[in-house]
Coordinates of C-alpha atoms in Angstrom, one line a residue:
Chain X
X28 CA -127.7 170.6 56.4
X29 CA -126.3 167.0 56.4
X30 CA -124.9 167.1 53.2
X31 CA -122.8 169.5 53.9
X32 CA -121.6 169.1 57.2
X33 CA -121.1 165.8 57.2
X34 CA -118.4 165.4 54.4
X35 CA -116.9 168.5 55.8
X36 CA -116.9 166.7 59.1
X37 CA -115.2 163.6 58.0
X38 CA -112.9 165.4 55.5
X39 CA -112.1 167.7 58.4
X40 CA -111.4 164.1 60.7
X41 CA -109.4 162.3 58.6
X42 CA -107.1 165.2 57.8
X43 CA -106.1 165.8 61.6
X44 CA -106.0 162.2 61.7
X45 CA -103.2 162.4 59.0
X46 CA -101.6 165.3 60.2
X47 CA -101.1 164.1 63.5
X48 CA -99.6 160.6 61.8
X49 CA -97.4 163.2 59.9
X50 CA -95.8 164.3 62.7
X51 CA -94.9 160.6 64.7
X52 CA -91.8 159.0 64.5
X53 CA -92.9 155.1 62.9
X54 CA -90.0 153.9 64.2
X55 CA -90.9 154.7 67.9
X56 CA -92.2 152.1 69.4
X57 CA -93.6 152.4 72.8
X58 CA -92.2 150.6 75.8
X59 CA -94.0 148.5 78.1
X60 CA -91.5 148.6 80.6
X61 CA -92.2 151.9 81.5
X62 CA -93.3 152.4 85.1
X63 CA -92.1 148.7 85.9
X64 CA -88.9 148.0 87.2
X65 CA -85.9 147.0 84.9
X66 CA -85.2 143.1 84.2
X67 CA -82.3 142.1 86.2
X68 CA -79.0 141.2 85.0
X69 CA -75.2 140.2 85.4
X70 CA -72.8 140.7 83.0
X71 CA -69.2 141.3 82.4
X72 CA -67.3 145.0 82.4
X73 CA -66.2 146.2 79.6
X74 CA -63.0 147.4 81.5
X75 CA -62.4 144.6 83.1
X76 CA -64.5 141.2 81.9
X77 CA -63.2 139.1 85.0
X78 CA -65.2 141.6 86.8
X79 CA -69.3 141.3 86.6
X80 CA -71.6 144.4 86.8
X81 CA -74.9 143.8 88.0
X82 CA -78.4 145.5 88.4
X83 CA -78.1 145.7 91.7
X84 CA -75.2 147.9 91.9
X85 CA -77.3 150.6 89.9
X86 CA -79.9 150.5 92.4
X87 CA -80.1 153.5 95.4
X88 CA -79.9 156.5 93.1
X89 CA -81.7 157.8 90.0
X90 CA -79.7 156.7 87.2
X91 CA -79.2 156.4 83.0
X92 CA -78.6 153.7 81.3
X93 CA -77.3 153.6 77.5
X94 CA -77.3 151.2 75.1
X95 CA -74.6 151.8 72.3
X96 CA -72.0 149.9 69.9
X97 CA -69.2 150.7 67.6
X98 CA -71.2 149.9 64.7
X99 CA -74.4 152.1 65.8
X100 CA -73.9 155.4 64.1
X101 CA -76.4 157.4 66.0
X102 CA -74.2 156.4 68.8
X103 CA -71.7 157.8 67.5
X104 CA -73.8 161.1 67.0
X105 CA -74.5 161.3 70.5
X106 CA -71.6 161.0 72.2
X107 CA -70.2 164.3 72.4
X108 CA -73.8 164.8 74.0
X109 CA -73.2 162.1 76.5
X110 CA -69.8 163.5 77.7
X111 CA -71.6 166.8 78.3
X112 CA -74.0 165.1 81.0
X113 CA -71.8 163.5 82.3
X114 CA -69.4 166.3 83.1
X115 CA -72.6 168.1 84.9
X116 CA -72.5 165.1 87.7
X117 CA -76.2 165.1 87.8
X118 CA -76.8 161.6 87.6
X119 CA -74.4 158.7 86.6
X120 CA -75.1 157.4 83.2
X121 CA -73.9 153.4 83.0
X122 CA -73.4 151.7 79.3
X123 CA -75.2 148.5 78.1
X124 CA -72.2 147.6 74.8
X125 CA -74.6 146.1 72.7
X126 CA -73.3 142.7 70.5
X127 CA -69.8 144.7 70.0
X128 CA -66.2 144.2 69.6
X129 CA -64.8 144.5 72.8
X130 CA -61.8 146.1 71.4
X131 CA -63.2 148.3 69.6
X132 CA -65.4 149.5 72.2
X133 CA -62.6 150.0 74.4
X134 CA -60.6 152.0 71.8
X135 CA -63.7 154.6 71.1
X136 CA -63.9 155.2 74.8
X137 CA -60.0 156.2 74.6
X138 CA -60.0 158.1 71.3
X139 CA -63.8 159.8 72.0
X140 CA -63.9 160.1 75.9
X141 CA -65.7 157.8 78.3
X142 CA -68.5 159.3 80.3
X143 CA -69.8 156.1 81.6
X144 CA -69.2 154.6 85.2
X145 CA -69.5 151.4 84.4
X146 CA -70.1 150.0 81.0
X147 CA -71.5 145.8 81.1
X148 CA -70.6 144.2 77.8
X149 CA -73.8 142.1 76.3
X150 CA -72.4 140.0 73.7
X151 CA -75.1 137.6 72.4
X152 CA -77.9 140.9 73.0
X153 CA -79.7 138.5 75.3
X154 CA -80.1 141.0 78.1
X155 CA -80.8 143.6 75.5
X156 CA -83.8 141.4 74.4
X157 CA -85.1 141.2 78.4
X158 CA -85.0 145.2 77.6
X159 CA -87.2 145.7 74.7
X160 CA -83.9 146.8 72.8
X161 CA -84.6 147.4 69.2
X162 CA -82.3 150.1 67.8
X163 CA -79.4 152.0 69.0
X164 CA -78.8 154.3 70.7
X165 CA -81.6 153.9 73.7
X166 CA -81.1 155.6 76.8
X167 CA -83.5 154.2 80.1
X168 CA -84.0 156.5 82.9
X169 CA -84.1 154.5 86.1
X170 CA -85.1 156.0 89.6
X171 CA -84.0 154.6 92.9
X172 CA -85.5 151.5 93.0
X173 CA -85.0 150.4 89.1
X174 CA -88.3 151.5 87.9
X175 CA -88.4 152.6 84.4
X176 CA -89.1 156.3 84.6
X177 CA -88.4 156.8 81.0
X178 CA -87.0 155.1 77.7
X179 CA -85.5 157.7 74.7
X180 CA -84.9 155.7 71.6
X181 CA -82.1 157.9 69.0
X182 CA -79.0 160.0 69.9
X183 CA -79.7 162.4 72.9
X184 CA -79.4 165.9 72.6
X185 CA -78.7 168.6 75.2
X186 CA -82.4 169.9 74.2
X187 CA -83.8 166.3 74.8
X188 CA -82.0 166.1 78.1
X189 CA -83.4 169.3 79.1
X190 CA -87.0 169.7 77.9
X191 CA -87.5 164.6 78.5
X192 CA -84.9 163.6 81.4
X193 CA -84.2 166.8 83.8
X194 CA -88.1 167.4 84.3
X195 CA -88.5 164.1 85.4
X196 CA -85.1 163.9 87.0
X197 CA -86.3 166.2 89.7
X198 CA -89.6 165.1 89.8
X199 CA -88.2 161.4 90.8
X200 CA -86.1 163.0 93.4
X201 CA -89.0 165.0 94.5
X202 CA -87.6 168.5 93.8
X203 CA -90.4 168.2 91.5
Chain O
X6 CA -90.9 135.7 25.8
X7 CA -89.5 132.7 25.7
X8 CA -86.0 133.9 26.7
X9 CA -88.1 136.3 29.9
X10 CA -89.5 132.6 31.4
X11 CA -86.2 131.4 30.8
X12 CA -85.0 134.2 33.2
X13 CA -87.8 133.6 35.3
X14 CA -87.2 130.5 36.3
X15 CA -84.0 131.1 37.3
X16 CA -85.4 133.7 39.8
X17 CA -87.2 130.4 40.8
X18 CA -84.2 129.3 43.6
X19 CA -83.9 132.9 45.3
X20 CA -87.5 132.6 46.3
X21 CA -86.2 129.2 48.2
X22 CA -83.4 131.2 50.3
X23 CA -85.0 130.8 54.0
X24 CA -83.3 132.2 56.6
X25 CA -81.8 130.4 59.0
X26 CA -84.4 127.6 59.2
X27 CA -81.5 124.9 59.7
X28 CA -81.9 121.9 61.6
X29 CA -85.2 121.7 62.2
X30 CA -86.4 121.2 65.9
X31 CA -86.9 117.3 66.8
X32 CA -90.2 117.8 67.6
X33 CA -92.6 118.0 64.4
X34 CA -95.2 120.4 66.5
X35 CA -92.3 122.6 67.9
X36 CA -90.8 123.2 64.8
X37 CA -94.1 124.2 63.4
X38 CA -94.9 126.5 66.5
X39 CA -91.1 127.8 65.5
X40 CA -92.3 128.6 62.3
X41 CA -95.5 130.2 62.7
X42 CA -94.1 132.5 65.4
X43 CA -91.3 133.6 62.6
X44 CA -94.2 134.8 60.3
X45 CA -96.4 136.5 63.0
X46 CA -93.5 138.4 65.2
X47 CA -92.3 141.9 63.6
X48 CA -88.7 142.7 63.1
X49 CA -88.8 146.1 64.8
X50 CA -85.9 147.1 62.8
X51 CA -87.6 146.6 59.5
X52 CA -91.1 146.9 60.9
X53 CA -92.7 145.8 57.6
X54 CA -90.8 142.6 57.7
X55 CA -91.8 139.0 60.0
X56 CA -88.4 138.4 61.7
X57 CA -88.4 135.0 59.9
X58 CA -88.2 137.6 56.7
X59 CA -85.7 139.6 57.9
X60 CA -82.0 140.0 58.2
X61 CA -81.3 142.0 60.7
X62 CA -79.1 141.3 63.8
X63 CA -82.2 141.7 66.2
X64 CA -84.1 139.8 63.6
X65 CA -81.4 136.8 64.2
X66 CA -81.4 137.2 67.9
X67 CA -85.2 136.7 68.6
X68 CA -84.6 133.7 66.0
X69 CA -82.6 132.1 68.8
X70 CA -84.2 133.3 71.5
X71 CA -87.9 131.9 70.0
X72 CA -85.7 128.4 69.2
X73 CA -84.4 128.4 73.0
X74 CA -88.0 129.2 74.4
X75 CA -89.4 126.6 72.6
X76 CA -86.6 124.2 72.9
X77 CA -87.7 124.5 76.8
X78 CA -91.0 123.5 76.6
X79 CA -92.5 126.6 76.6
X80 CA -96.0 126.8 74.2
X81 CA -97.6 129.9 72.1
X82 CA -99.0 131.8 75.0
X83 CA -96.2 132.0 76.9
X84 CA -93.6 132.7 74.0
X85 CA -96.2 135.6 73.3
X86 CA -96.3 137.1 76.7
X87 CA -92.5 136.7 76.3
X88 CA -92.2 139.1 73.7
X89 CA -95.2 141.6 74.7
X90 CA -93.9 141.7 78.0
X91 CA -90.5 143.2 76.6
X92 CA -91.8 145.0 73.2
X93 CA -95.0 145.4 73.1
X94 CA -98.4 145.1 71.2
X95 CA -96.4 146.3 68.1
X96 CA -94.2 142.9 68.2
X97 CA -97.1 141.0 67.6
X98 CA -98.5 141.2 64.3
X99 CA -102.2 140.1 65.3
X100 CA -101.8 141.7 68.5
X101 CA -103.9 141.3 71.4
X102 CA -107.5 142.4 71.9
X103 CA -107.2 145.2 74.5
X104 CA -108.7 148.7 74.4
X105 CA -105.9 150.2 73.3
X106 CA -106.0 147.5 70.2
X107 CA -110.1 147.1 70.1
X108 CA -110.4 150.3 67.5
X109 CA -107.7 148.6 65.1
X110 CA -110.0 145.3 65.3
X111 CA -113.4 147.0 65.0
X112 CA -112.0 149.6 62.3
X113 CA -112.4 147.2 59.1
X114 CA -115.8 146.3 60.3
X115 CA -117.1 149.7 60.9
X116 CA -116.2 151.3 57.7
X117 CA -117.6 148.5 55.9
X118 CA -121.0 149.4 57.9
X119 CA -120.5 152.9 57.2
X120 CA -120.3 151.9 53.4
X121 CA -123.4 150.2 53.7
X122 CA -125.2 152.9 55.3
X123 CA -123.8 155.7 52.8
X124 CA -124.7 152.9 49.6
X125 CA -128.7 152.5 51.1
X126 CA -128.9 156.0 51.5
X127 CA -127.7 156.9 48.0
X128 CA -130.2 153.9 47.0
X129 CA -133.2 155.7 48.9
X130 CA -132.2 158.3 47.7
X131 CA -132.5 157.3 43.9
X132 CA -135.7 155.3 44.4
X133 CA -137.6 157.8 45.6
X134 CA -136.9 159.9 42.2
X135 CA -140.1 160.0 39.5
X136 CA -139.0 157.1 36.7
X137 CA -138.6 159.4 33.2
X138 CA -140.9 158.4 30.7
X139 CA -138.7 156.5 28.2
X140 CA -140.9 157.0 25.2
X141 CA -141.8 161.0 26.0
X142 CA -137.7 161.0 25.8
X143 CA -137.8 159.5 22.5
X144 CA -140.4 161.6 21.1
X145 CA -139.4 165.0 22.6
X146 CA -135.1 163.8 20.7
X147 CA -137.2 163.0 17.2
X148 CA -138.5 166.4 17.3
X149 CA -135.8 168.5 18.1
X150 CA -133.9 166.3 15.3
X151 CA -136.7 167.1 13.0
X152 CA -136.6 170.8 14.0
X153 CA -133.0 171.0 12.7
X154 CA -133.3 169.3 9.5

């Protein structure tokens, strides 16, 4: 009976194992700042770089955070979807400018729309490093206190907004 | 063939091209911690690549950011917990033993037992077979030869 069931068995294991590898993304990586609350920062506004943005001034409300660039084509993919969320009010998404022109990101706020309320410039990435950054476009979800409530790595979609940040949206705000 | 080494050897330099390994650090030990981290940290850009292999812009910045770390006195452990802290097991490519991790340790070990288990089985397996008789083989071919001529 072991002859047979046994190489069926493991055939029958190492093929799910596959499959399921099939169907991951290898370029997610898992964050470990999820559940912990966001490194803190100061930096300069993109608007205005006399002016510093800081983490504090994020804190008291649940909250997105993007980090984009001129250069970062996915970004560039989801930006019509950004501008949709933002015109729903639901929660206020802030921009990290990740090692950009700051020209140039001012220009594609003007020519594409701006739907951020802030946007902090990080111009050497170092804060982007204190974040786990690794590829553009990542978008954090923060609740009221900074915690990390969720991290999507490529362009958002209005699907992805629905179906990974509203659930949990509500859930943080305990409409849940 | 001749003209192929020829060609070869002036492949030789490109292999040289390091990346941004500049200035060395002052310190003989720091620089070799500096360059021993740059082979064991993963450029999450181009996963496959150490980010002292790599190109990319991230690659660069955790360059700098290792160099600074180290510059300020910090050892291995702590550079480590730097970068797990922010990226994760993944960043690491000997990465920590936890139980999330203990299965990709043990994995090599265990197949190599289950090899040794499915070869002494197969063994058994074998030995316990009568041995043929060589010279009944030998006798019984001759016949059947001689039955065809």
């Amino acid at each position: 009976m072991l002859r047979f069931t046994l190489p069926i068995g493991l055939f029958l294991g190492l093929a799910v194992f596959l499959l399921v590898g099939l169907g991951r993304d290898p370029g997610y990586v898992p964050s470990p700042l999820i559940g912990r609350p966001l490194p803190a920062f100061t930096l300069p506004r993109l608007d205005d770089p006399e002016q510093e943005f800081s983490y504090s001034q994020m804190l008291g409300e649940v909250s997105l955070l993007n980090v984009w660039a001129t250069w970062c084509i996915g970004c560039r993919e989801e930006h019509q979807a950004l501008m949709q969320i933002a015109a729903t009010n639901e929660v206020p998404i802030y921009g990290l400018n990740w090692k950009d022109d700051p020209t140039m990101a001012r220009r594609w706020l003007e020519q594409l729309g701006d739907p951020y309320v802030v946007v902090a410039m990080d111009l050497d990435g170092r804060v982007a490093i204190d974040w786990g950054v690794y590829g553009s476009p990542e978008t954090f979800l923060l609740d009221a206190d900074g915690q990390v409530l969720y991290k999507h790595v490529a362009p958002i979609t209005l699907e992805i907004w629905e179906r990974e940040f509203m659930p949990r949206i509500r859930a943080a705000r305990g409409q849940g | 063939m001749s003209r192929w080494l020829l060609l070869l050897l002036f492949m030789l330099p490109l292999t040289g091209v390091a990346i941004d390994i500049k200035d060395p650090l002052d310190n003989p030990e720091q620089q070799a911690l500096y360059e021993r981290l740059l082979k064991e940290v993963r450029c999450l850009v181009c996963q496959n690549q150490p980010i002292g292999d790599s190109n990319a812009p991230l690659a660069s910045d955790l360059r700098r950011e290792i160099r600074n770390l180290i510059e300020q006195g910090q050892d291995e452990q702590e550079i480590r917990g730097f970068l797990l802290a922010r990226y994760g097991d993944f960043v690491l490519y000997r990465p920590r033993f936890t139980a999330a991790t203990a299965l990709l340790w043990f994995a090599p070990g265990l197949l190599l037992l289950a090899g040794f288990w499915a070869l002494w089985r197969v063994v058994q397996r074998r030995a316990s077979l009568p041995i043929p008789d060589e010279d009944e083989e030998q006798a019984e071919l001759l016949a059947a030869e001689a039955r065809r001529e």
